[in-house]
mmCIF file with all atom_site columns, C-alpha atoms in Angstrom:
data_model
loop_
_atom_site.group_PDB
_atom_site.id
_atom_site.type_symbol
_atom_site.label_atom_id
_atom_site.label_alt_id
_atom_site.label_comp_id
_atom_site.label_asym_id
_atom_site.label_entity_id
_atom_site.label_seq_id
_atom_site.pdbx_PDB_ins_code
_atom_site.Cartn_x
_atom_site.Cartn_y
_atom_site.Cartn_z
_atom_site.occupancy
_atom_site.B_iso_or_equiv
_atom_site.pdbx_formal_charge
_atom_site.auth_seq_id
_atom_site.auth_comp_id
_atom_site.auth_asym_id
_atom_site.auth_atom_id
_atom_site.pdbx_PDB_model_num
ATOM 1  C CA . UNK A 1 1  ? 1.662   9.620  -8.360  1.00 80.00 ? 2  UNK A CA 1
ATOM 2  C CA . UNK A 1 2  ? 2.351   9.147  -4.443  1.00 87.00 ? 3  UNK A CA 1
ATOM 3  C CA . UNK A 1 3  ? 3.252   5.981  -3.651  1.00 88.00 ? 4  UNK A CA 1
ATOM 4  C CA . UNK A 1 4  ? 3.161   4.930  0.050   1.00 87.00 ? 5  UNK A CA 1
ATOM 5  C CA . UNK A 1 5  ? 3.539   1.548  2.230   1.00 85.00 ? 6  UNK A CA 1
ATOM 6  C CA . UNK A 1 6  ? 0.166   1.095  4.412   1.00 85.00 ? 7  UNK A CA 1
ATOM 7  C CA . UNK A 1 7  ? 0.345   0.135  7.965   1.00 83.00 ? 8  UNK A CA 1
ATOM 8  C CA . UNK A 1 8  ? -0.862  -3.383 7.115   1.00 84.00 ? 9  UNK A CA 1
ATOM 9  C CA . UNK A 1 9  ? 2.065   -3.813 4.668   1.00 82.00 ? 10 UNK A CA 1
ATOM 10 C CA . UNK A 1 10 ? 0.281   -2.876 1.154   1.00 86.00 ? 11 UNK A CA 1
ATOM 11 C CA . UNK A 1 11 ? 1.841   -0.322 -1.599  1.00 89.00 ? 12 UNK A CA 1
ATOM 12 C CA . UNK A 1 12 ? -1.055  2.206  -2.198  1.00 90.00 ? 13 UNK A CA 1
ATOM 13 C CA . UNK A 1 13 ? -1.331  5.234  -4.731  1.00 91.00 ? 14 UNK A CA 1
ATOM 14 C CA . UNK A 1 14 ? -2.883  8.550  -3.142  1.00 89.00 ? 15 UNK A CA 1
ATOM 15 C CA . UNK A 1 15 ? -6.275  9.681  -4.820  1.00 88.00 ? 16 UNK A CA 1
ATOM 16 C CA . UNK A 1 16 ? -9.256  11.623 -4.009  1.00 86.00 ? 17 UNK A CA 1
ATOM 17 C CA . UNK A 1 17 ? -7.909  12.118 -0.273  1.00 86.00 ? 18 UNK A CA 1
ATOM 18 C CA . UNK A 1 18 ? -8.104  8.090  0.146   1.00 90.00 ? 19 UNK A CA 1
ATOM 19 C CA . UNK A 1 19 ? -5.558  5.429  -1.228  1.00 91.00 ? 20 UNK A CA 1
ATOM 20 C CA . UNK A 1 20 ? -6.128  2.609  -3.964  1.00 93.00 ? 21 UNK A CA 1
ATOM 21 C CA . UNK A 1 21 ? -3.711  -0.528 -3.179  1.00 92.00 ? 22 UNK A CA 1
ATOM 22 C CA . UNK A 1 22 ? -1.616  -0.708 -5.846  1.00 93.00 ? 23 UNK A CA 1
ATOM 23 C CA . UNK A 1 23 ? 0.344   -3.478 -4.727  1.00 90.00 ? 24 UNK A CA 1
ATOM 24 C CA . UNK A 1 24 ? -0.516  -6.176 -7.736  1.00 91.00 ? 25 UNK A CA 1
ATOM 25 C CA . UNK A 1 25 ? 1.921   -4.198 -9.810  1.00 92.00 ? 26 UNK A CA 1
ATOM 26 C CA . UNK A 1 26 ? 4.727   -4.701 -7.760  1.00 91.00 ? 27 UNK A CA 1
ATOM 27 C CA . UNK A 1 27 ? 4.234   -8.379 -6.101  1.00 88.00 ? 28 UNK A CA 1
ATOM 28 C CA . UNK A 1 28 ? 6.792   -9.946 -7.766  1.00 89.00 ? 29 UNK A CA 1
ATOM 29 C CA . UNK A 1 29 ? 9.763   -8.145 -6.148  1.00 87.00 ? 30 UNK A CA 1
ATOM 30 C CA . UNK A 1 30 ? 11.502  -9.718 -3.875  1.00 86.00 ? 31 UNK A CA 1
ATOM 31 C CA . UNK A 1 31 ? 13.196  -8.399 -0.656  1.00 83.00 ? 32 UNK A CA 1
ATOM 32 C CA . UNK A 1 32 ? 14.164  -9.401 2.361   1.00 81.00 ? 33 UNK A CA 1
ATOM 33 C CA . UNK A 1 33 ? 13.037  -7.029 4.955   1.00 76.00 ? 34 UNK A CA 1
ATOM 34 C CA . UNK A 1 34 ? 10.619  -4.328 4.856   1.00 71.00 ? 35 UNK A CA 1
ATOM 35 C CA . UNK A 1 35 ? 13.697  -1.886 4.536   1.00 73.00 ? 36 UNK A CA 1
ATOM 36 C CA . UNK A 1 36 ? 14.229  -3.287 1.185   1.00 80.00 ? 37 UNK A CA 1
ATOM 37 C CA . UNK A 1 37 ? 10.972  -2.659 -0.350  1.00 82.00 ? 38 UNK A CA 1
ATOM 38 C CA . UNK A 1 38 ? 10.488  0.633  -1.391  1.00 84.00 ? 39 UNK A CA 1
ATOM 39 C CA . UNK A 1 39 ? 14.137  1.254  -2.610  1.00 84.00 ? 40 UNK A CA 1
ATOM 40 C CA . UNK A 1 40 ? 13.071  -1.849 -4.495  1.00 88.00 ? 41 UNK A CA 1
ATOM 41 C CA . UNK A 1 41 ? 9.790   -0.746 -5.841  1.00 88.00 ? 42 UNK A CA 1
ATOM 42 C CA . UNK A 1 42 ? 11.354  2.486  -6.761  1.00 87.00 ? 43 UNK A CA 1
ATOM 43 C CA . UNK A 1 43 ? 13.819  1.126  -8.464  1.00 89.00 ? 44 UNK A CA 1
ATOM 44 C CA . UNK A 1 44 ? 11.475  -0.614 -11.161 1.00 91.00 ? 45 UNK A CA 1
ATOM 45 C CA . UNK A 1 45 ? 8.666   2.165  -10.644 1.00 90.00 ? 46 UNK A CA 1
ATOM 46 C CA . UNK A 1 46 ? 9.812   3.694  -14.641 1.00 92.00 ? 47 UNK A CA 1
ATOM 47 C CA . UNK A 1 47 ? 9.105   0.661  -15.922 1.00 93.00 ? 48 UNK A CA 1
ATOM 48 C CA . UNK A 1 48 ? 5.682   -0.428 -14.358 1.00 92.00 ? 49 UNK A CA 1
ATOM 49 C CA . UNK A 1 49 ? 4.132   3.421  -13.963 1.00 93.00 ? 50 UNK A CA 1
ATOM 50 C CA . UNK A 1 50 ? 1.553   2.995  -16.152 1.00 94.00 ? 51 UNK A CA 1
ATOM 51 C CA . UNK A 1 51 ? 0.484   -0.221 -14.646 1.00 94.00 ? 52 UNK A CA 1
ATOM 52 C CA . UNK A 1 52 ? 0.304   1.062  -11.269 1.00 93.00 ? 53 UNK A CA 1
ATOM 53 C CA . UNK A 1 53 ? -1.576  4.435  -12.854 1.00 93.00 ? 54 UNK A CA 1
ATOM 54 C CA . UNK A 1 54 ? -4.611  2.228  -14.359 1.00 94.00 ? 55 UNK A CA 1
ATOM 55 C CA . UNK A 1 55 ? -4.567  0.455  -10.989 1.00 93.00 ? 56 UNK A CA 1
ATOM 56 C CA . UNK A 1 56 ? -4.623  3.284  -9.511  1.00 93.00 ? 57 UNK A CA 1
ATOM 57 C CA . UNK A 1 57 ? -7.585  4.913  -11.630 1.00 93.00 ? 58 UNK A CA 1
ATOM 58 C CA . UNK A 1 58 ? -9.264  1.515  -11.479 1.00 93.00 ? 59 UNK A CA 1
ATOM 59 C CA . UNK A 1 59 ? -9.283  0.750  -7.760  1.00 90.00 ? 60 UNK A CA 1
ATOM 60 C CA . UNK A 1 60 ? -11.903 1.493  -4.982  1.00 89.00 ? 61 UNK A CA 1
ATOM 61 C CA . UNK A 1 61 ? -10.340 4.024  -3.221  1.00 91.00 ? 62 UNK A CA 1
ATOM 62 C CA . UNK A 1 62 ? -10.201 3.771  0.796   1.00 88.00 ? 63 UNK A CA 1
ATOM 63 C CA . UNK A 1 63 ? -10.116 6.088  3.608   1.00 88.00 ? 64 UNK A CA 1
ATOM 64 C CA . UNK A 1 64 ? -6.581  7.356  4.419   1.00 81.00 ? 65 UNK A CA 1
ATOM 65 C CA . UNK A 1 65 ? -5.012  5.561  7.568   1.00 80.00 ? 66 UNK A CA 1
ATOM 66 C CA . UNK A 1 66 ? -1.550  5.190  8.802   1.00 82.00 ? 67 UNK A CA 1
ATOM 67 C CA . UNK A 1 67 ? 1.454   5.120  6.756   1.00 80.00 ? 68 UNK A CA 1
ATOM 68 C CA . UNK A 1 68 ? 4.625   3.260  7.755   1.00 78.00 ? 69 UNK A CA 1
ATOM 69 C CA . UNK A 1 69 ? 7.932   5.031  6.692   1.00 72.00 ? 70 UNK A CA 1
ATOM 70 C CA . UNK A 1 70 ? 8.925   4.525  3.258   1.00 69.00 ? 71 UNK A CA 1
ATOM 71 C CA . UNK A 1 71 ? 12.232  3.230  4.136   1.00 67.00 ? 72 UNK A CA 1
ATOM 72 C CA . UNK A 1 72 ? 12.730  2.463  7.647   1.00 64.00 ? 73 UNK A CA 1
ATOM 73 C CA . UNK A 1 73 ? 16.261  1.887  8.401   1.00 66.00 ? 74 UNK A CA 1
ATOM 74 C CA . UNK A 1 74 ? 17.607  4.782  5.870   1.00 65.00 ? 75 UNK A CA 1
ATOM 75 C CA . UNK A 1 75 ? 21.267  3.498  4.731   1.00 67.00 ? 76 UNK A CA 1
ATOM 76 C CA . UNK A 1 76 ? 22.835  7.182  4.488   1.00 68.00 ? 77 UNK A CA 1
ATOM 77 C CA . UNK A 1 77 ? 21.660  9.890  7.233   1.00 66.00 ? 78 UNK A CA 1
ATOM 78 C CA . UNK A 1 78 ? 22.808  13.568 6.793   1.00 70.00 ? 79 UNK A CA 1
ATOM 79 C CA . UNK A 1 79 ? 22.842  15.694 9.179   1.00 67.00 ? 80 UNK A CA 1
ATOM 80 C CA . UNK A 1 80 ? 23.912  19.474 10.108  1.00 64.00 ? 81 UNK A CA 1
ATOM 81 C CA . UNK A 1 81 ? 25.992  19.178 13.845  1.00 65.00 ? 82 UNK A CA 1
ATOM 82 C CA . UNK A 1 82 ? 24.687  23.139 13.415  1.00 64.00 ? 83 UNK A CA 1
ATOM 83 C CA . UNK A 1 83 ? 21.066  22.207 14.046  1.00 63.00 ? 84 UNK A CA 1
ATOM 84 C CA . UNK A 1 84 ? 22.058  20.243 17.381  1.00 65.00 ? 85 UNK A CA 1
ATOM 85 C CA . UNK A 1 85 ? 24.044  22.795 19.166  1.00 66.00 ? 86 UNK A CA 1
ATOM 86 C CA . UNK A 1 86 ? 23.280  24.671 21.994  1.00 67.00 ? 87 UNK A CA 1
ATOM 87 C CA . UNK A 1 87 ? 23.135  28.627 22.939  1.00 58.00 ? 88 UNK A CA 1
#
């Protein structure tokens, strides 16, 4: 299952080249910012999978629109200084 966070702020599953909101599973989480919900809703995702898969299943499924970032303001970054260097 591929979760992602809609542009109007929704969790959604991906099915049948739409998404179903899937967000009823997880609206008892709390955070603070929007950085902190996914890491959140990952988090507990092992314990509420098979709720969000019947949502999933059971939902109308909707046209596939824009996608915000999953977590916006990554805490750790890696990156190769090899990839940024000239000639």
């Amino acid at each position: 299952m591929r979760l992602v966070l809609t542009s109007d702020g929704r969790i959604a599953a991906q099915r049948d080249g739409g998404w179903v909101d899937v967000s009823a599973a997880f609206d008892d989480i709390p955070y603070r910012a929007a950085a902190d919900r996914m890491p959140r809703i990952m988090g507990v995702l092992a314990g509420r999978r098979e709720q969000a898969e019947a949502l999933a299943a059971s939902g109308a499924v909707e046209p596939a629109g824009e996608v915000q970032a999953p977590v916006p303001r990554p805490t750790k970054l890696i990156a190769a200084f090899g990839n940024y260097r000239e000639g």
